[in-house]
mmCIF file of C-alpha atoms and ligand atoms in Angstrom:
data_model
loop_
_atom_site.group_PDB
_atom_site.id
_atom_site.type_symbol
_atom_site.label_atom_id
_atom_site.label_comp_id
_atom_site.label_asym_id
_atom_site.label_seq_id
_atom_site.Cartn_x
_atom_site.Cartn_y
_atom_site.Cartn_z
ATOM 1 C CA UNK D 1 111.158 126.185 127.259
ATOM 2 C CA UNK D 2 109.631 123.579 129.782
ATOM 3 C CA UNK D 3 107.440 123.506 132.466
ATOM 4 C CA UNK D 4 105.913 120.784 134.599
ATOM 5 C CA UNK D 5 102.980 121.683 136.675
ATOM 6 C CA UNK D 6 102.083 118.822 139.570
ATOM 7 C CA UNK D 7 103.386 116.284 137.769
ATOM 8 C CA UNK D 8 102.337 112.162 139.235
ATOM 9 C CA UNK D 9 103.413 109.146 138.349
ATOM 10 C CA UNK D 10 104.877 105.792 138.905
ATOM 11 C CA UNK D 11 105.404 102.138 138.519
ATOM 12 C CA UNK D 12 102.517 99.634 138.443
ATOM 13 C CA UNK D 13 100.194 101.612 140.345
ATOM 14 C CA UNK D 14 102.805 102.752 142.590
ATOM 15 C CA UNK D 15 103.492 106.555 142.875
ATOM 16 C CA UNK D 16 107.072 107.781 142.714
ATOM 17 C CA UNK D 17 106.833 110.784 142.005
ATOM 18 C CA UNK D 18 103.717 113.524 143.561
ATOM 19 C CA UNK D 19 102.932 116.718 142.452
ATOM 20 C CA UNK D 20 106.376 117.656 140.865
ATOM 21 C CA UNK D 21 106.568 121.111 139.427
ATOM 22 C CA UNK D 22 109.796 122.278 137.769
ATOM 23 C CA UNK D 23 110.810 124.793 134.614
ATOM 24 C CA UNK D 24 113.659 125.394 132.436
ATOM 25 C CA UNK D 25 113.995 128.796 130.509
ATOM 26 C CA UNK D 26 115.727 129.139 126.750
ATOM 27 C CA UNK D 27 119.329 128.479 127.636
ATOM 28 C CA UNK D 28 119.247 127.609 130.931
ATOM 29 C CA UNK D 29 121.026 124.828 132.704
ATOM 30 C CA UNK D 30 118.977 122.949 136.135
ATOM 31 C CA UNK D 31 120.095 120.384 137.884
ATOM 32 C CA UNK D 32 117.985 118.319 139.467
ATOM 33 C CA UNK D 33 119.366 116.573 142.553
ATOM 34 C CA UNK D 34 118.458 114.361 145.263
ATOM 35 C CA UNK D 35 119.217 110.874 147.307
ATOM 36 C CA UNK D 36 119.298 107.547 145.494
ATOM 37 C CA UNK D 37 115.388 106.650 145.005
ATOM 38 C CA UNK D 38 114.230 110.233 145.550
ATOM 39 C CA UNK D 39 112.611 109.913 141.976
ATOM 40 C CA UNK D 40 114.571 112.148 139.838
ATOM 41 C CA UNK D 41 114.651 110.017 136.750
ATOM 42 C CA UNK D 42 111.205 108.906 136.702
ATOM 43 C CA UNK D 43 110.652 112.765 136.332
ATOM 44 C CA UNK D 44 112.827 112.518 133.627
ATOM 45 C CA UNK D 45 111.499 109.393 131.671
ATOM 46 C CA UNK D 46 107.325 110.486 132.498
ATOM 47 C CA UNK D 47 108.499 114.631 130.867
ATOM 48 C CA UNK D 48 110.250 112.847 127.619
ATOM 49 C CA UNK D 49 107.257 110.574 127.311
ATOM 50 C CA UNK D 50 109.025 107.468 128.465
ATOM 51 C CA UNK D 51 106.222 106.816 131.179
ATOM 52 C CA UNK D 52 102.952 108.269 131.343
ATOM 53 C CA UNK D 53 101.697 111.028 133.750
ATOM 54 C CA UNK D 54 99.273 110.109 136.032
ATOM 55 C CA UNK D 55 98.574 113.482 136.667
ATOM 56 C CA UNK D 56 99.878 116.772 136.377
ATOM 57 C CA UNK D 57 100.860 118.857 132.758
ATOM 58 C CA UNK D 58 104.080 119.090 130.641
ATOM 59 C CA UNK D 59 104.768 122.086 128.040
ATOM 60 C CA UNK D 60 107.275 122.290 125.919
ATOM 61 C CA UNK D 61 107.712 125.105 123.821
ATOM 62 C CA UNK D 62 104.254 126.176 124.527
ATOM 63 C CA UNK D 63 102.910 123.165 123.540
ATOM 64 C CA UNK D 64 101.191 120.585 125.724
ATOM 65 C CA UNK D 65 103.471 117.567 125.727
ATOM 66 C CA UNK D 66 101.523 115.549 128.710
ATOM 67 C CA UNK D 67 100.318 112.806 126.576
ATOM 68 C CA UNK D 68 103.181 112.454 123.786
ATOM 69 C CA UNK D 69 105.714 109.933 122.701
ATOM 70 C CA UNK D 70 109.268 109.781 123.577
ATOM 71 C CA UNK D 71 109.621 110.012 119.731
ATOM 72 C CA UNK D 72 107.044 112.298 118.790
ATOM 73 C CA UNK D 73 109.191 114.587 121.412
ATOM 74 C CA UNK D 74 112.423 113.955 120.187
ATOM 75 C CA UNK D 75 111.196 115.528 116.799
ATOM 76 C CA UNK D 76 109.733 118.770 118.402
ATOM 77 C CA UNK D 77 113.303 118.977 119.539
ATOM 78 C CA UNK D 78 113.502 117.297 123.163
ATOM 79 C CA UNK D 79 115.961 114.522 123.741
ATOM 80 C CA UNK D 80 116.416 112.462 126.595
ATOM 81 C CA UNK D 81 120.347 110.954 127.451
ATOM 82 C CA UNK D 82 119.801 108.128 129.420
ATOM 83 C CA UNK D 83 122.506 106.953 132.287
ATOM 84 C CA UNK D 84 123.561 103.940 130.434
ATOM 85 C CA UNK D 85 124.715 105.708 127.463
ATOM 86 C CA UNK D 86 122.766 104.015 124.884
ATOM 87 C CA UNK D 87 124.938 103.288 121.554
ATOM 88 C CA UNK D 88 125.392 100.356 118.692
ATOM 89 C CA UNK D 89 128.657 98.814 120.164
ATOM 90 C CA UNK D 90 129.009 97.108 116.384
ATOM 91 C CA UNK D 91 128.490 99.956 114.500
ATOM 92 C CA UNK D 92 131.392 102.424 114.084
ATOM 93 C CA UNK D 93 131.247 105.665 115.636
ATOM 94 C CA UNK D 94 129.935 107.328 112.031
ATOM 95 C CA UNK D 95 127.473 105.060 111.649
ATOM 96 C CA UNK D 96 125.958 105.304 115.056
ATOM 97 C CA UNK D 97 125.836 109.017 114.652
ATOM 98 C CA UNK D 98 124.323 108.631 110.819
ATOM 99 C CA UNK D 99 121.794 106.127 112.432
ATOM 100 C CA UNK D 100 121.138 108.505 115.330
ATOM 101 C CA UNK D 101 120.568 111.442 112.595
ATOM 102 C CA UNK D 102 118.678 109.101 110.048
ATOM 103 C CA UNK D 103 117.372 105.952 110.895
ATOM 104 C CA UNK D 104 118.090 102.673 110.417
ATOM 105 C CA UNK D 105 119.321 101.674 106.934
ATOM 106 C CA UNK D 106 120.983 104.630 106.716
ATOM 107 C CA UNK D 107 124.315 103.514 108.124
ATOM 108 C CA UNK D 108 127.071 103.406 105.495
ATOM 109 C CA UNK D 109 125.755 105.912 103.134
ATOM 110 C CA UNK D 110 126.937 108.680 101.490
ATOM 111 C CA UNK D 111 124.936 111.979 101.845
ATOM 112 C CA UNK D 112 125.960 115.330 101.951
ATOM 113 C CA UNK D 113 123.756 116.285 104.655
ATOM 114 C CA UNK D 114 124.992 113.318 106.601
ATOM 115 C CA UNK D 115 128.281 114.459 106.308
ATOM 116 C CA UNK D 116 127.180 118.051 107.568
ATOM 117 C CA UNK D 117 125.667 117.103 110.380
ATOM 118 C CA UNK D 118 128.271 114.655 111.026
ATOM 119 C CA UNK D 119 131.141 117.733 110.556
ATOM 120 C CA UNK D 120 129.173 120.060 113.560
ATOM 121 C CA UNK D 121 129.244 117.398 115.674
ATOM 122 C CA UNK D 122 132.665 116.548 115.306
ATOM 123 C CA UNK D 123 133.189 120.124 115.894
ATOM 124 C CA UNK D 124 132.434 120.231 119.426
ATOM 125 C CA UNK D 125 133.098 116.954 120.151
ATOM 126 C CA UNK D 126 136.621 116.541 118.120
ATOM 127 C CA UNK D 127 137.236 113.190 120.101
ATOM 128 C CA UNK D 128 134.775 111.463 117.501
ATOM 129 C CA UNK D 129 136.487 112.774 114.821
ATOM 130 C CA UNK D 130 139.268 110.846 115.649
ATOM 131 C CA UNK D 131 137.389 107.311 116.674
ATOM 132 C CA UNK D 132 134.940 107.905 113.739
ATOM 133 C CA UNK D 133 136.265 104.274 111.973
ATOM 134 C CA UNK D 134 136.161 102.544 115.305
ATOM 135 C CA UNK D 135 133.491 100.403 116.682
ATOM 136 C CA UNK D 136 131.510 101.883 119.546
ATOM 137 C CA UNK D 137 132.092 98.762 121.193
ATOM 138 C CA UNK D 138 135.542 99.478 121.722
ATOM 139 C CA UNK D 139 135.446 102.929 122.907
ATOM 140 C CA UNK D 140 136.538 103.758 126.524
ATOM 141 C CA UNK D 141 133.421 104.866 129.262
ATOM 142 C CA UNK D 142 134.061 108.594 128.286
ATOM 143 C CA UNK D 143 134.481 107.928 124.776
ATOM 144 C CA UNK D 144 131.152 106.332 125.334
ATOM 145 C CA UNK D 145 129.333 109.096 126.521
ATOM 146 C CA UNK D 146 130.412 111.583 124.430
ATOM 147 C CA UNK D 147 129.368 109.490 121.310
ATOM 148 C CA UNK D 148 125.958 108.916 122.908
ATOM 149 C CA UNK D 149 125.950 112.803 123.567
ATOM 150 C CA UNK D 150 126.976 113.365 119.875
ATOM 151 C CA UNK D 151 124.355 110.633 119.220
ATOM 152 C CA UNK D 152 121.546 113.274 120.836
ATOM 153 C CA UNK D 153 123.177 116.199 119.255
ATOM 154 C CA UNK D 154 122.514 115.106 115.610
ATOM 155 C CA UNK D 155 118.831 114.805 116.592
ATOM 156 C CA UNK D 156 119.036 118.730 116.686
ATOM 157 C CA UNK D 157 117.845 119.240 119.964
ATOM 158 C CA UNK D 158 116.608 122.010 121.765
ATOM 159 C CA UNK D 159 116.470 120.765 125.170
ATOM 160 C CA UNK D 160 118.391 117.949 126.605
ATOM 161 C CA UNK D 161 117.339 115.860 129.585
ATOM 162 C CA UNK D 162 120.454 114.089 131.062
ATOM 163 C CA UNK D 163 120.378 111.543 133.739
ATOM 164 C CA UNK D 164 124.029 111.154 135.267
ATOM 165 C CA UNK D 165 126.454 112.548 133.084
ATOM 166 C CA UNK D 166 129.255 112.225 135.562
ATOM 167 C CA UNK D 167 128.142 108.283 136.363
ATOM 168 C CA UNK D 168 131.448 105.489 135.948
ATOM 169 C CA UNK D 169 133.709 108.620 134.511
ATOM 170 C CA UNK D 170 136.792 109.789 136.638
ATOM 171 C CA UNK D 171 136.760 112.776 137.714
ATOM 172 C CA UNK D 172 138.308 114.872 134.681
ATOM 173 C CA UNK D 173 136.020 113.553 132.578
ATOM 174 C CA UNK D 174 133.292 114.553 134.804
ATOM 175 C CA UNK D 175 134.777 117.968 134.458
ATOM 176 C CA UNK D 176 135.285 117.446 130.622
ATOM 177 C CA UNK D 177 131.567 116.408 130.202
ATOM 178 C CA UNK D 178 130.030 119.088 132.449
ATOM 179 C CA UNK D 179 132.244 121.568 130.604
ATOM 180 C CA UNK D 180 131.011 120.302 127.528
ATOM 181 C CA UNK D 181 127.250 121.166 128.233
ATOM 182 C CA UNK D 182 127.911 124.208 129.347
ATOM 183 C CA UNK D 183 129.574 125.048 125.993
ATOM 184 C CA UNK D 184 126.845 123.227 124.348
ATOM 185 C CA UNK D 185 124.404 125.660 125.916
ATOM 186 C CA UNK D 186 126.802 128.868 125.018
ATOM 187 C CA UNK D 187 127.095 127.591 121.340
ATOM 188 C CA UNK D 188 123.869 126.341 120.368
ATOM 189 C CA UNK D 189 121.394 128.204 122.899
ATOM 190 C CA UNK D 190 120.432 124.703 124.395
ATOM 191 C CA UNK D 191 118.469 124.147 127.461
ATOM 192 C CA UNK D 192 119.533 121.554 130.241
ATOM 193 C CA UNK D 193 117.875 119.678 132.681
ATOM 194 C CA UNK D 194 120.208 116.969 134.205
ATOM 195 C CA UNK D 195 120.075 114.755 137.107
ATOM 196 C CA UNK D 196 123.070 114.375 138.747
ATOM 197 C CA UNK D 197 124.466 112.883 141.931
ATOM 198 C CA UNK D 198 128.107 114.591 141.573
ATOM 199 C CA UNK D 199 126.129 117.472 143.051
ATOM 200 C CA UNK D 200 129.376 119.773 143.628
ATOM 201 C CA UNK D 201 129.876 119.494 139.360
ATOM 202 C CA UNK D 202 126.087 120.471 138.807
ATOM 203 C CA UNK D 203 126.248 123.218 140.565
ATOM 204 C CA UNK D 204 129.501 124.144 138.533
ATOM 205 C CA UNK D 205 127.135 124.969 135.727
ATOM 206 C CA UNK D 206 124.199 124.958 136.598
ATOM 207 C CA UNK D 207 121.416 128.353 137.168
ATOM 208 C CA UNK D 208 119.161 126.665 139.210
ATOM 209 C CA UNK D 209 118.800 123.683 141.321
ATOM 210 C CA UNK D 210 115.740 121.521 142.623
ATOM 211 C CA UNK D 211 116.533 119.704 145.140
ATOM 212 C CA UNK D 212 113.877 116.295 145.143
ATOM 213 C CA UNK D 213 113.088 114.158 148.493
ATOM 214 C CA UNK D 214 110.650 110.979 148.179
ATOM 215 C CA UNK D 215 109.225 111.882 144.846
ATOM 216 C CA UNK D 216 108.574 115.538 146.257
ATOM 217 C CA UNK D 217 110.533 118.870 145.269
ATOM 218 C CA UNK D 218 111.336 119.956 148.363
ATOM 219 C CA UNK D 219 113.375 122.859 147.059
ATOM 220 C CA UNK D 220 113.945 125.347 144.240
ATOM 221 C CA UNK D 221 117.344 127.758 144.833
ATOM 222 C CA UNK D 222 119.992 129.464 142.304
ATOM 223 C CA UNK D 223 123.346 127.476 141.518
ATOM 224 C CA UNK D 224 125.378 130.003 143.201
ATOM 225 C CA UNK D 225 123.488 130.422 146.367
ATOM 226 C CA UNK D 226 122.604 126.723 147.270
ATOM 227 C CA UNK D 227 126.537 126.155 146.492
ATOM 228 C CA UNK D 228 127.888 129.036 148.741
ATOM 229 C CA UNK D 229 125.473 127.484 151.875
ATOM 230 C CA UNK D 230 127.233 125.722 154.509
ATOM 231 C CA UNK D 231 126.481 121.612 154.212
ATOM 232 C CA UNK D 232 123.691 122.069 151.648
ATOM 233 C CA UNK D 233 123.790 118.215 151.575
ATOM 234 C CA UNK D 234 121.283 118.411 154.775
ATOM 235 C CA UNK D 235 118.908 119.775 153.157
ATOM 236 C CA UNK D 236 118.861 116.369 151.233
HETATM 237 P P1 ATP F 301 119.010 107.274 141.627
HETATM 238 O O1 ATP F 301 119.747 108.515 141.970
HETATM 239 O O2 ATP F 301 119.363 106.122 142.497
HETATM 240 O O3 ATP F 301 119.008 106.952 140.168
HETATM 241 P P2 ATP F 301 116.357 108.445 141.408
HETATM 242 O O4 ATP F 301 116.131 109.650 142.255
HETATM 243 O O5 ATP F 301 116.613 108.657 139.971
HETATM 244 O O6 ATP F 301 117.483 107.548 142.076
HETATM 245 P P3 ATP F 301 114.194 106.779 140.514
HETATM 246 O O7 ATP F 301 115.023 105.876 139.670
HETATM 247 O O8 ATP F 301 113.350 107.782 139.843
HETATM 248 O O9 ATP F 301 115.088 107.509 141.614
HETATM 249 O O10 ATP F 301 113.281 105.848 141.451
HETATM 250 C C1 ATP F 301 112.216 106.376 142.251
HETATM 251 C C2 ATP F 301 111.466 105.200 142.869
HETATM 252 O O11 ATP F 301 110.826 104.446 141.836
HETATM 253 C C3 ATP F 301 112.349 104.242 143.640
HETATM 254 O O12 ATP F 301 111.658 103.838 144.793
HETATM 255 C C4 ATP F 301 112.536 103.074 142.678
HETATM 256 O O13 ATP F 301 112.705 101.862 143.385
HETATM 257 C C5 ATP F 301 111.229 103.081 141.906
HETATM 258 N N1 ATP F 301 111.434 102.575 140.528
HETATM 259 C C6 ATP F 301 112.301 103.065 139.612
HETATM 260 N N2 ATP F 301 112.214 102.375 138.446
HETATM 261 C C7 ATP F 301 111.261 101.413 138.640
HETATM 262 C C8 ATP F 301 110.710 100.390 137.806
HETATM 263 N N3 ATP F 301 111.112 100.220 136.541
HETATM 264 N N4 ATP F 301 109.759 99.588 138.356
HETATM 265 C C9 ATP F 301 109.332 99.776 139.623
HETATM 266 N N5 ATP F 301 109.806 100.733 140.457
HETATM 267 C C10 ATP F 301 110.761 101.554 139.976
#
């Protein structure tokens, strides 16, 4: 589904991130993990197209994503979820899932297909269904995030690239949220590659795990082994 082959980049001329390589199969869940700077999301942003690659190639689906734009990207079916769960705190919960689906202007009106979409959402994440009249601004933090995950849902994706999911949430919403993209996955054949500090809750769901040290992957290892090792959090 994805693969990044020696992938540089950075800030203002600054690399923080050299020669990262990772993949994610059709229905596969990786977490990517690491220490606080270690350059996990700038991976993130420079595969979605958020900050240009330096060097280094992206493929998704096949097809050579290394140059393309966050929203060209989001079309071909590859959503990003940033950590600060982006959503229109004066819109209602509908209309920031219409607008996520549609577009701006589209807020507020009727359409069947809005209301489909709207319905399979609300399916797996029955929560909105019963905040749909009430202004994002006025949600709680986990109400938050899973609007802004509904909010990437209606984009149809086929790959999701979360950074944090567990960030500000106590922790059984961590384990709601984590549960949820693991059902995601089982339901709609999604792939998953999420950063995540709460490293104990990745590896809860995760397949795989690359483990990232100043901008490097320093290590690739299944969920279930790297989880069963004695203080894994050396190898950090
Ligand atoms: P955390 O777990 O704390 O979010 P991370 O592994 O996601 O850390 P990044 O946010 O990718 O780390 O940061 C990698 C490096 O790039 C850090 O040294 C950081 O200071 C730097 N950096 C991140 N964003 C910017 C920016 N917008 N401008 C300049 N430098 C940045």
């Amino acid at each position: 589904m994805l693969e990044v082959d020696g992938l540089r980049t950075g800030y203002r001329g600054r690399p923080a991130v050299f020669d990262a390589s990772l993949s994610v199969a059709e229905g596969e869940i990786v977490a990517l993990v690491g220490h606080n700077g270690a350059g996990k999301t700038t991976t993130l942003k420079s595969v979605v197209g958020l900050l240009p690659a330096w060097q280094g190639g992206v493929r998704f689906r096949e097809e050579d994503i290394s140059r393309s734009r966050a929203a060209d990207n989001v079309r071909r079916g590859l959503c990003f979820l940033p950590e600060d769960d982006f959503v229109f705190t004066d819109l209602t919960v509908e209309d920031n899932l219409t607008l996520a689906r549609f577009g701006v202007g589209s807020q507020g009106r009727a359409s069947r297909d809005a209301d489909a979409v709207r319905a399979e959402i609300f399916e797996v994440l029955p929560v909105l269904r019963e905040r749909s009249k009430q202004r994002a601004g006025t949600l709680s933090g986990g109400e938050r995030r899973m609007l802004s995950i509904g909010m990437a849902l209606a984009a149809e994706p086929r790959m999701l690239l979360v950074d944090e999911p567990s960030l500000g949430l106590a922790p059984v919403l961590v384990e709601r949220v984590m549960d949820l993209l693991a059902e995601l996955v089982r339901r709609k054949g999604l792939s998953v590659l999420m950063v995540e500090q709460n490293v104990d809750q990745a590896l809860r769901i995760a397949d795989r795990c690359y483990v990232m040290r100043a901008g490097r992957i320093v290590m690739e290892e299944s969920a279930a082994r790297l989880a069963a090792r004695d203080q894994w959090w050396d190898l950090f």
